[in-house]
Coordinates of C-alpha atoms and ligand atoms in Angstrom, one line a residue:
Chain W
M1 CA -18.6 -28.8 15.8
A2 CA -21.2 -26.9 13.8
N3 CA -24.7 -26.8 15.0
P4 CA -26.8 -28.5 12.6
I5 CA -29.7 -26.2 12.4
V6 CA -28.3 -22.9 13.0
T7 CA -24.8 -21.7 13.1
L8 CA -23.3 -18.4 14.3
R9 CA -20.0 -17.5 12.3
A10 CA -17.8 -14.7 12.5
Y11 CA -17.3 -13.3 8.9
R12 CA -15.4 -10.3 7.6
D13 CA -18.5 -8.1 7.8
G14 CA -19.6 -9.1 11.1
L15 CA -21.4 -12.2 12.6
H16 CA -23.8 -14.2 10.5
L17 CA -26.5 -16.5 11.7
I18 CA -27.0 -19.2 9.4
I19 CA -30.2 -21.0 9.4
K20 CA -30.8 -24.3 7.5
P21 CA -33.7 -24.7 5.3
R22 CA -37.0 -26.5 6.0
L23 CA -37.4 -26.0 9.8
S24 CA -40.1 -24.9 12.0
I25 CA -39.6 -21.6 14.0
A26 CA -39.7 -23.4 17.2
E27 CA -36.6 -25.6 16.0
V28 CA -35.1 -22.6 15.0
E29 CA -35.5 -20.6 18.2
E30 CA -34.4 -23.7 20.3
A31 CA -31.2 -23.9 18.1
I32 CA -30.5 -20.3 18.5
Q33 CA -30.7 -20.6 22.1
Q34 CA -28.3 -23.5 22.0
E35 CA -26.1 -21.8 19.6
I36 CA -25.7 -18.6 21.5
A37 CA -25.2 -20.5 24.8
R38 CA -22.2 -22.4 23.0
M39 CA -20.6 -19.1 22.2
N40 CA -18.1 -18.4 24.9
R41 CA -18.1 -14.7 24.5
P42 CA -20.8 -11.9 25.1
L43 CA -22.7 -10.9 22.2
V44 CA -24.6 -8.2 23.8
G45 CA -25.0 -5.2 21.6
T46 CA -23.4 -6.9 18.5
S47 CA -25.3 -6.9 15.3
V48 CA -26.0 -10.0 13.0
Q49 CA -26.6 -10.7 9.5
I50 CA -29.4 -13.6 9.1
V51 CA -28.7 -15.9 6.2
L52 CA -31.6 -18.1 5.4
K53 CA -31.2 -21.0 3.2
S54 CA -34.3 -21.4 1.2
P55 CA -37.1 -22.6 1.5
V56 CA -37.1 -19.7 3.6
L57 CA -39.1 -19.0 6.9
E58 CA -42.6 -17.3 6.7
E59 CA -42.5 -13.5 6.6
E60 CA -43.8 -13.2 10.0
E61 CA -41.8 -15.9 11.4
I62 CA -38.8 -13.7 10.3
S63 CA -40.2 -10.5 12.1
L64 CA -40.7 -12.7 15.2
L65 CA -37.2 -14.0 14.9
R66 CA -35.9 -10.5 14.6
S67 CA -37.7 -9.0 17.6
K68 CA -36.7 -12.3 19.7
L69 CA -33.0 -11.8 18.8
Q70 CA -33.2 -7.9 20.0
E71 CA -35.3 -8.8 23.1
D72 CA -33.8 -11.8 24.5
Y73 CA -30.1 -11.6 23.2
D74 CA -29.7 -7.9 22.7
L75 CA -28.6 -8.7 19.3
T76 CA -29.4 -6.2 16.3
V77 CA -30.3 -7.6 12.9
R78 CA -28.2 -5.9 10.4
G79 CA -29.9 -7.6 7.3
I80 CA -31.5 -10.8 6.1
D81 CA -30.1 -12.7 3.1
V82 CA -31.7 -15.4 1.3
V83 CA -29.3 -17.8 -0.3
D84 CA -30.0 -20.5 -2.7
D85 CA -30.0 -24.1 -1.1
E86 CA -28.1 -25.4 -4.3
S87 CA -25.2 -23.0 -3.9
V88 CA -25.3 -22.4 -0.3
S89 CA -23.2 -19.4 0.4
P90 CA -23.5 -16.2 2.3
P91 CA -23.2 -13.1 0.2
I92 CA -19.5 -12.5 0.8
A93 CA -18.3 -15.6 -0.8
A94 CA -19.3 -17.4 -4.0
A95 CA -19.1 -21.2 -3.5
P96 CA -18.9 -23.5 -6.7
T97 CA -21.2 -26.2 -6.7
T98 CA -18.7 -28.7 -8.2
H99 CA -17.0 -29.3 -4.7
A100 CA -20.0 -30.0 -2.3
I101 CA -18.4 -30.8 1.1
S102 CA -20.6 -31.8 3.7
Q103 CA -18.4 -31.2 6.7
T104 CA -15.6 -28.7 8.1
T105 CA -12.5 -29.4 5.9
D106 CA -10.2 -31.0 7.9
V107 CA -7.5 -28.0 8.2
R108 CA -5.2 -30.0 10.4
A109 CA -4.6 -32.5 7.7
P110 CA -0.8 -33.4 7.9
R111 CA 1.4 -31.3 6.1
N112 CA 4.8 -33.3 6.8
S113 CA 5.8 -34.1 3.5
E114 CA 5.1 -30.7 2.0
L115 CA 7.8 -28.1 0.9
S116 CA 7.6 -24.7 2.0
R117 CA 9.0 -21.5 0.4
I118 CA 10.2 -18.6 2.6
I119 CA 9.8 -15.2 1.1
P120 CA 12.0 -12.8 3.2
H121 CA 10.4 -9.5 2.4
T122 CA 7.2 -7.6 1.6
I123 CA 5.6 -8.3 -1.7
R124 CA 4.6 -5.1 -3.4
S125 CA 2.1 -4.1 -5.9
G126 CA 2.6 -5.7 -9.2
Q127 CA 4.7 -8.6 -8.0
T128 CA 3.4 -12.1 -7.7
E129 CA 4.8 -15.0 -5.7
E130 CA 4.0 -18.5 -6.9
F131 CA 4.8 -21.7 -5.3
P132 CA 2.5 -24.6 -6.5
Q133 CA 4.9 -27.3 -4.8
G134 CA 3.9 -26.4 -1.3
S135 CA 3.3 -23.5 1.1
L136 CA 4.5 -19.9 1.2
I137 CA 5.5 -18.1 4.4
I138 CA 6.1 -14.5 3.9
Y139 CA 8.1 -12.5 6.2
G140 CA 6.5 -9.1 5.5
D141 CA 3.4 -7.9 4.0
V142 CA 1.4 -8.8 0.8
N143 CA 0.5 -5.2 -0.5
S144 CA -2.5 -4.3 -2.4
G145 CA -2.0 -5.1 -6.1
S146 CA 0.2 -8.1 -5.5
E147 CA -0.7 -11.6 -5.4
V148 CA 0.6 -14.9 -3.6
K149 CA -0.3 -18.4 -4.6
A150 CA 0.5 -21.8 -3.2
G151 CA -0.2 -25.3 -3.6
G152 CA -0.4 -25.7 0.1
D153 CA -1.0 -22.9 2.8
I154 CA -0.2 -19.2 2.7
V155 CA 1.2 -17.7 6.1
V156 CA 1.7 -13.9 6.1
L157 CA 3.8 -12.7 9.0
G158 CA 2.7 -9.2 8.3
T159 CA -0.4 -7.5 6.7
L160 CA -2.3 -9.3 3.9
R161 CA -3.7 -6.6 1.6
G162 CA -3.4 -8.2 -1.7
N163 CA -5.0 -11.4 -3.3
A164 CA -4.0 -14.6 -1.8
Y165 CA -4.9 -18.2 -3.4
A166 CA -4.1 -21.3 -1.4
G167 CA -4.7 -25.0 -2.3
M168 CA -4.0 -23.8 -6.0
N169 CA -4.0 -27.4 -6.9
G170 CA -7.4 -28.1 -5.4
R171 CA -6.4 -28.9 -1.8
L172 CA -9.4 -27.7 0.3
S173 CA -7.8 -28.1 3.5
A174 CA -5.2 -25.3 2.6
V175 CA -5.6 -22.3 4.8
I176 CA -4.5 -18.6 4.7
I177 CA -3.2 -17.1 7.9
A178 CA -2.1 -13.3 8.4
M179 CA -1.1 -11.4 11.2
D180 CA -3.5 -8.6 10.0
F181 CA -5.8 -9.6 7.5
A182 CA -7.1 -7.1 4.9
P183 CA -7.1 -8.9 1.7
L184 CA -8.9 -7.8 -1.5
Q185 CA -9.5 -11.4 -2.7
L186 CA -9.1 -14.8 -1.3
Q187 CA -9.4 -18.2 -3.0
I188 CA -9.0 -21.7 -1.7
G189 CA -9.1 -24.6 -4.2
N190 CA -11.7 -23.1 -6.3
Y191 CA -13.8 -21.2 -3.6
T192 CA -13.4 -17.6 -3.9
S193 CA -14.4 -14.7 -1.6
R194 CA -14.2 -11.0 -2.0
S195 CA -13.9 -8.6 0.9
P196 CA -16.2 -5.7 1.4
A197 CA -14.2 -2.6 0.1
S198 CA -14.0 -0.7 3.2
Q199 CA -12.6 -3.3 5.3
E200 CA -9.9 -3.0 7.8
S201 CA -7.7 -5.4 9.6
R202 CA -8.7 -6.0 13.1
G203 CA -5.3 -6.2 14.8
Y204 CA -5.2 -9.9 15.5
P205 CA -4.2 -12.8 13.4
E206 CA -6.9 -14.3 11.3
I207 CA -7.2 -17.6 9.3
A208 CA -9.2 -18.0 6.2
R209 CA -10.3 -21.6 5.6
I210 CA -13.1 -23.5 4.1
G211 CA -16.0 -23.9 6.6
A212 CA -19.0 -26.1 7.2
E213 CA -21.2 -24.1 5.1
D214 CA -19.0 -24.4 1.9
V215 CA -17.6 -21.0 2.1
I216 CA -14.4 -19.5 2.9
I217 CA -14.7 -18.1 6.5
V218 CA -12.2 -15.9 8.2
E219 CA -12.0 -16.0 11.7
K220 CA -9.6 -15.1 14.7
F221 CA -6.7 -17.4 14.3
V222 CA -6.2 -19.7 17.3
K223 CA -3.5 -22.3 17.5
F224 CA -4.2 -25.6 15.7
Chain G
M1 CA 32.6 11.5 -5.5
G2 CA 28.8 12.6 -5.5
K3 CA 25.5 10.8 -5.2
V4 CA 23.0 10.3 -7.9
I5 CA 19.5 10.5 -6.5
V6 CA 16.2 9.6 -8.4
V7 CA 13.1 11.3 -7.6
T8 CA 10.2 9.2 -8.6
S9 CA 6.7 8.3 -7.6
G10 CA 4.8 6.1 -10.2
K11 CA 1.9 8.3 -10.3
G12 CA 1.9 11.8 -11.8
G13 CA 1.1 15.1 -10.1
V14 CA 2.2 14.0 -6.6
G15 CA 5.2 16.4 -6.5
K16 CA 8.4 14.9 -8.0
T17 CA 9.1 18.0 -9.9
T18 CA 8.4 20.3 -6.8
S19 CA 10.6 18.1 -4.6
T20 CA 13.4 18.0 -7.1
A21 CA 13.5 21.8 -7.8
N22 CA 13.2 22.7 -3.9
L23 CA 15.6 19.9 -2.7
G24 CA 18.3 20.8 -5.4
T25 CA 18.0 24.5 -4.3
A26 CA 18.0 23.7 -0.5
L27 CA 21.3 21.7 -1.1
A28 CA 22.9 24.4 -2.9
L29 CA 21.9 26.8 -0.1
L30 CA 23.7 24.3 2.3
G31 CA 26.8 24.9 0.2
K32 CA 26.5 21.7 -2.0
S33 CA 27.4 21.6 -5.8
V34 CA 24.2 20.2 -7.3
V35 CA 22.9 19.3 -10.6
V36 CA 19.2 18.9 -11.1
V37 CA 18.6 16.6 -14.2
D38 CA 15.1 16.5 -15.9
A39 CA 14.5 13.3 -17.2
D40 CA 10.9 13.9 -18.5
V41 CA 12.0 14.1 -22.1
G42 CA 9.0 15.4 -24.3
L43 CA 7.1 16.7 -21.1
R44 CA 9.8 18.8 -19.4
N45 CA 8.9 21.3 -16.7
L46 CA 11.7 21.3 -14.2
D47 CA 13.2 24.2 -16.1
I48 CA 9.8 26.1 -15.6
V49 CA 9.6 25.2 -11.8
M50 CA 13.3 26.3 -11.4
G51 CA 12.5 29.6 -13.4
L52 CA 15.2 28.7 -16.0
E53 CA 13.3 28.1 -19.2
S54 CA 14.6 31.1 -21.0
R55 CA 18.0 30.1 -20.7
I56 CA 18.1 26.6 -22.1
V57 CA 20.2 26.2 -25.1
Y58 CA 21.1 22.5 -25.0
T59 CA 19.5 19.5 -23.5
S60 CA 20.6 16.2 -22.5
M61 CA 19.6 14.8 -25.8
D62 CA 22.3 17.2 -27.5
V63 CA 24.9 15.7 -25.2
I64 CA 23.7 12.3 -26.1
E65 CA 24.0 13.2 -29.7
K66 CA 27.4 14.7 -29.0
Q67 CA 26.1 18.1 -30.3
C68 CA 27.6 19.7 -27.2
E69 CA 29.8 19.0 -24.1
L70 CA 28.1 18.0 -21.0
A71 CA 29.5 20.9 -19.2
K72 CA 28.1 23.4 -21.7
A73 CA 24.8 22.0 -21.6
L74 CA 24.5 22.7 -17.8
V75 CA 22.6 26.0 -17.2
R76 CA 23.7 28.0 -14.2
D77 CA 21.3 29.0 -11.7
R78 CA 22.3 32.6 -11.0
R79 CA 20.4 33.0 -7.7
V80 CA 22.7 30.5 -5.7
D81 CA 26.3 29.1 -6.1
G82 CA 26.6 25.5 -7.1
L83 CA 23.3 24.8 -8.7
M84 CA 23.0 23.8 -12.2
L85 CA 20.0 22.3 -14.4
L86 CA 20.3 19.8 -17.3
A87 CA 17.1 20.0 -19.2
A88 CA 15.4 17.5 -21.1
S89 CA 14.6 17.9 -25.0
Q90 CA 10.9 18.9 -25.6
K91 CA 10.9 17.8 -29.1
N92 CA 12.0 14.0 -28.8
N93 CA 10.2 11.3 -26.7
K94 CA 11.2 9.0 -23.9
D95 CA 12.1 6.1 -26.4
D96 CA 14.7 8.3 -28.1
I97 CA 16.9 7.9 -25.1
Q98 CA 18.4 4.6 -23.9
P99 CA 18.9 3.8 -20.1
E100 CA 22.8 3.4 -20.8
Q101 CA 23.0 6.9 -22.2
M102 CA 21.3 8.6 -19.3
K103 CA 23.6 6.4 -17.0
A104 CA 26.7 7.7 -18.7
I105 CA 25.7 11.3 -18.3
C106 CA 25.0 10.6 -14.5
D107 CA 28.3 8.8 -14.0
K108 CA 30.0 12.0 -15.4
L109 CA 28.1 14.4 -13.2
R110 CA 28.7 12.3 -10.0
T111 CA 32.4 13.0 -10.4
T112 CA 32.0 16.9 -10.5
H113 CA 29.1 17.5 -8.4
D114 CA 27.9 16.4 -4.7
F115 CA 24.4 15.8 -5.4
V116 CA 22.8 14.8 -8.7
L117 CA 19.0 15.0 -8.5
V118 CA 17.1 13.3 -11.4
D119 CA 13.4 14.2 -11.9
S120 CA 11.6 11.2 -12.9
P121 CA 8.6 11.2 -15.4
A122 CA 5.5 9.2 -14.1
G123 CA 4.9 5.7 -15.0
I124 CA 6.8 2.5 -14.7
E125 CA 8.1 2.3 -18.5
R126 CA 11.0 3.6 -20.5
G127 CA 10.9 7.2 -18.8
F128 CA 11.4 5.7 -15.3
S129 CA 14.1 3.1 -16.6
N130 CA 15.9 6.3 -18.1
A131 CA 15.7 8.2 -14.9
S132 CA 16.9 5.4 -12.5
A133 CA 19.4 3.9 -14.7
G134 CA 22.3 5.8 -13.2
A135 CA 20.7 6.3 -9.7
D136 CA 22.6 5.4 -6.6
E137 CA 19.9 6.2 -4.3
A138 CA 16.0 7.1 -4.4
I139 CA 13.6 9.4 -3.1
V140 CA 10.0 8.3 -3.6
V141 CA 7.4 11.0 -3.4
T142 CA 3.8 10.1 -2.5
T143 CA 0.7 12.0 -1.4
P144 CA -1.4 10.4 1.3
D145 CA -4.0 8.8 -0.9
V146 CA -4.3 5.2 -1.8
S147 CA -3.9 5.4 -5.5
A148 CA -0.5 7.3 -5.2
I149 CA 0.5 4.9 -2.4
R150 CA -0.2 1.8 -4.6
D151 CA 2.0 3.4 -7.4
A152 CA 4.8 4.2 -4.9
D153 CA 4.8 0.6 -3.7
R154 CA 5.1 -0.7 -7.3
I155 CA 8.0 1.6 -8.0
I156 CA 9.5 0.6 -4.6
G157 CA 9.6 -2.8 -5.9
L158 CA 11.2 -2.1 -9.2
L159 CA 13.8 0.0 -7.4
Q160 CA 14.7 -2.6 -5.0
N161 CA 15.0 -5.1 -8.0
A162 CA 17.3 -2.6 -9.6
Q163 CA 19.3 -2.7 -6.1
I164 CA 18.8 1.1 -5.8
E165 CA 19.5 1.7 -1.9
P166 CA 18.4 3.5 0.3
I167 CA 15.0 4.4 -0.9
N168 CA 13.5 7.3 1.2
L169 CA 10.2 8.4 1.3
V170 CA 8.9 12.0 0.9
L171 CA 5.2 12.3 2.0
N172 CA 3.8 15.3 0.2
R173 CA 0.8 17.5 0.6
F174 CA 0.0 16.2 4.0
S175 CA -2.6 17.9 5.8
A176 CA -2.9 17.5 9.5
Q177 CA -6.4 19.0 9.4
L178 CA -7.5 16.4 7.1
V179 CA -6.0 13.6 9.0
G180 CA -7.7 15.0 12.1
N181 CA -11.2 14.8 10.5
G182 CA -10.5 11.2 9.2
S183 CA -10.6 12.0 5.6
M184 CA -6.9 11.6 5.1
M185 CA -4.4 8.5 5.8
D186 CA -1.9 9.4 8.6
Q187 CA 1.6 9.1 8.5
A188 CA 1.9 5.7 10.3
D189 CA -0.6 4.1 7.9
V190 CA 1.4 5.0 4.8
L191 CA 4.6 4.0 6.4
D192 CA 3.1 0.8 7.4
I193 CA 2.2 -0.2 3.7
L194 CA 5.3 1.2 2.1
N195 CA 7.8 0.2 4.8
I196 CA 10.8 2.3 3.8
D197 CA 12.4 5.1 5.6
L198 CA 10.5 8.4 5.7
I199 CA 12.9 11.3 5.0
G200 CA 10.3 14.1 5.4
V201 CA 6.7 15.2 5.3
V202 CA 5.8 18.2 3.3
P203 CA 2.5 19.8 4.2
E204 CA -0.1 21.0 1.9
D205 CA 1.1 24.5 1.0
S206 CA -0.6 27.1 -1.3
G207 CA 3.1 28.7 -1.4
V208 CA 3.9 25.8 -3.8
I209 CA 1.5 26.9 -6.6
T210 CA 2.7 30.7 -6.5
S211 CA 6.3 29.7 -6.4
T212 CA 5.8 27.4 -9.4
N213 CA 4.3 30.0 -11.4
R214 CA 6.9 32.7 -10.5
G215 CA 9.7 30.1 -11.2
I216 CA 11.3 30.7 -7.6
P217 CA 11.4 27.6 -5.6
L218 CA 9.5 27.7 -2.3
V219 CA 12.7 27.3 -0.3
Y220 CA 13.7 30.9 -0.6
E221 CA 10.5 31.8 1.2
D222 CA 11.9 30.9 4.7
A223 CA 9.0 31.3 6.6
S224 CA 6.8 28.8 4.6
P225 CA 5.9 25.6 6.1
G226 CA 6.7 23.9 2.8
A227 CA 10.1 25.6 2.5
Q228 CA 11.0 24.6 6.1
A229 CA 10.1 21.0 5.3
Y230 CA 12.2 20.8 2.1
M231 CA 15.1 22.5 3.9
R232 CA 15.0 19.9 6.5
I233 CA 15.0 17.1 4.1
A234 CA 17.9 18.6 2.3
R235 CA 19.8 18.7 5.7
R236 CA 19.0 15.0 6.2
L237 CA 20.5 14.3 2.7
T238 CA 23.6 15.9 3.6
G239 CA 23.7 13.2 6.5
Q240 CA 22.5 15.5 9.5
R241 CA 20.2 14.0 11.9
I242 CA 17.4 16.2 12.5
P243 CA 14.1 15.1 13.7
I244 CA 10.8 14.8 11.7
P245 CA 8.4 17.2 13.4
D246 CA 5.0 15.6 14.0
L247 CA 2.7 17.6 11.9
E248 CA -0.1 15.6 13.2
D249 CA 0.8 17.4 16.5
K250 CA 0.4 14.8 19.2
G251 CA 2.8 16.9 21.4
L252 CA 6.3 16.6 22.6
F253 CA 6.5 13.1 23.6
S254 CA 5.6 11.5 20.3
N255 CA 8.2 13.7 18.5
I256 CA 10.8 12.5 20.8
V257 CA 9.8 8.9 20.2
K258 CA 9.8 9.4 16.4
W259 CA 13.3 11.0 16.8
F260 CA 14.5 8.1 18.6
T261 CA 12.9 5.6 16.2
R262 CA 14.5 7.5 13.2
N263 CA 18.0 7.5 14.6
R264 CA 17.9 3.9 15.8
Ligands
ADP301 N1 3.1 20.5 -1.0 C1 2.3 21.1 -2.1 N2 1.3 21.9 -1.7 C2 0.5 22.4 -2.6 N3 0.5 21.9 -4.0 C3 1.5 21.3 -4.1 C4 2.5 20.5 -3.3 N4 3.3 19.8 -4.0 C5 2.8 20.0 -5.3 N5 1.8 20.6 -5.4 C6 1.1 21.0 -6.7 O1 0.9 19.7 -7.4 C7 1.0 19.8 -8.8 C8 2.1 18.7 -9.3 O2 3.2 18.8 -8.8 P1 4.7 18.4 -9.6 O3 5.8 18.6 -8.7 O4 4.4 19.0 -11.1 O5 4.3 16.8 -9.6 P2 5.1 15.6 -10.7 O6 6.1 16.2 -11.0 O7 4.9 14.5 -9.6 O8 4.1 15.2 -11.7 C9 1.7 21.2 -9.2 O9 0.7 22.0 -9.5 C10 2.2 21.6 -7.7 O10 2.3 23.0 -7.6
MG302 MG1 7.1 16.2 -13.1

């Protein structure tokens, strides 16, 4: 369940602390405390990117917040992004405004009636696999310079290094799962996200889905 | 019946011609009968690297146009028994030859020689289809950089579509020092992406440039690391099982592990 005021999320480039607009600094502080308490892993020594949704907190409130995060939680603030309230999205993702969804998309929506196609090999540069009728399962890697597109989910039982487009007919509950996640570009429905250039896989399976903030989020894959 | 092996890469300048010349010579030194075929019509240079440019009279184009017999177009390398070169025409271009015509030449050479190594031009167009048309197997040459690797990946896909198998990888211009300081991709990363069998790693070796300029393939310089690497690859091509030494030098244990993994 997403915290209504602040949300701490792991994105490709690290943790983002997303703060909703029009709040007093006291409310924000309290929400941060709850959100950090909710995280079941230690955050000490990590760095975060603060993502503020305009209208923003005052200049001095921000610096107060920065030192508080540092002192109370030992979190280094990497930077601060202000995103437009209309097209709410952290910097790594560009969310179109046409599909305003208010809650986390239900990624567990049933897929029983759906077809899936297995590609029993690595997909190499210059190759494309497209399956609008359902999901794609790849027994290999999706290499840089290649593209996979599916009406449903995309599951890569190897390393995803190329471009992946799930929910190509507009299904926003579609997900992209890879054993190793290092894509160039992701798309789910009409939401796209580009990864930072120097990104490396993390050595554990990850899942990309549309999250509560109307952006594609990538996080450690935990069984549904 | 011999084997036709196309030496290819996608990207230019990664060492296809160097590898063809050295592997061809190395195989002949091991007692095999070999023809190296330059398929880079219009931009030939295998003859220069082999030091045979002054002796070329006929080219594959002349054979295709029936100006001469195939056997007569082969230039014999006098330094070692059993090594021949079939040169490419310099005045034509790649579209003047059809893949079927190259295939016919390879099919003939296969019956008279143990190994036919075809030096492919860069690119994925006609030059590549001509070079691979008659191939049974492939050697993909890459350097450890992302752009060469992406092109190698593209070529591997095309070779697989053409059902050319096995496809073996030569990792060229490898520098343990650059891997050590983090500025070069290591062997494992390259293999993780390309996911084909590694047949050898050729180190960055300044001897390659001098040998190219003198027209004497490096493999004649027994002591050079590049020569030794090419000799080992040639031995593997003849079916000998020899370990790939770990140029990253992590010690004996990982050498043994690699040896076992390769011979699984
Ligand atoms: N292992 C190596 N060490 C140093 N230089 C090399 C090595 N391999 C190739 N080169 C150099 O790289 C250049 C391109 O090699 P070449 O074999 O002509 O590539 P290609 O045929 O793929 O275009 C040449 O100048 C060659 O001398
Ligand atoms: Mg060449």
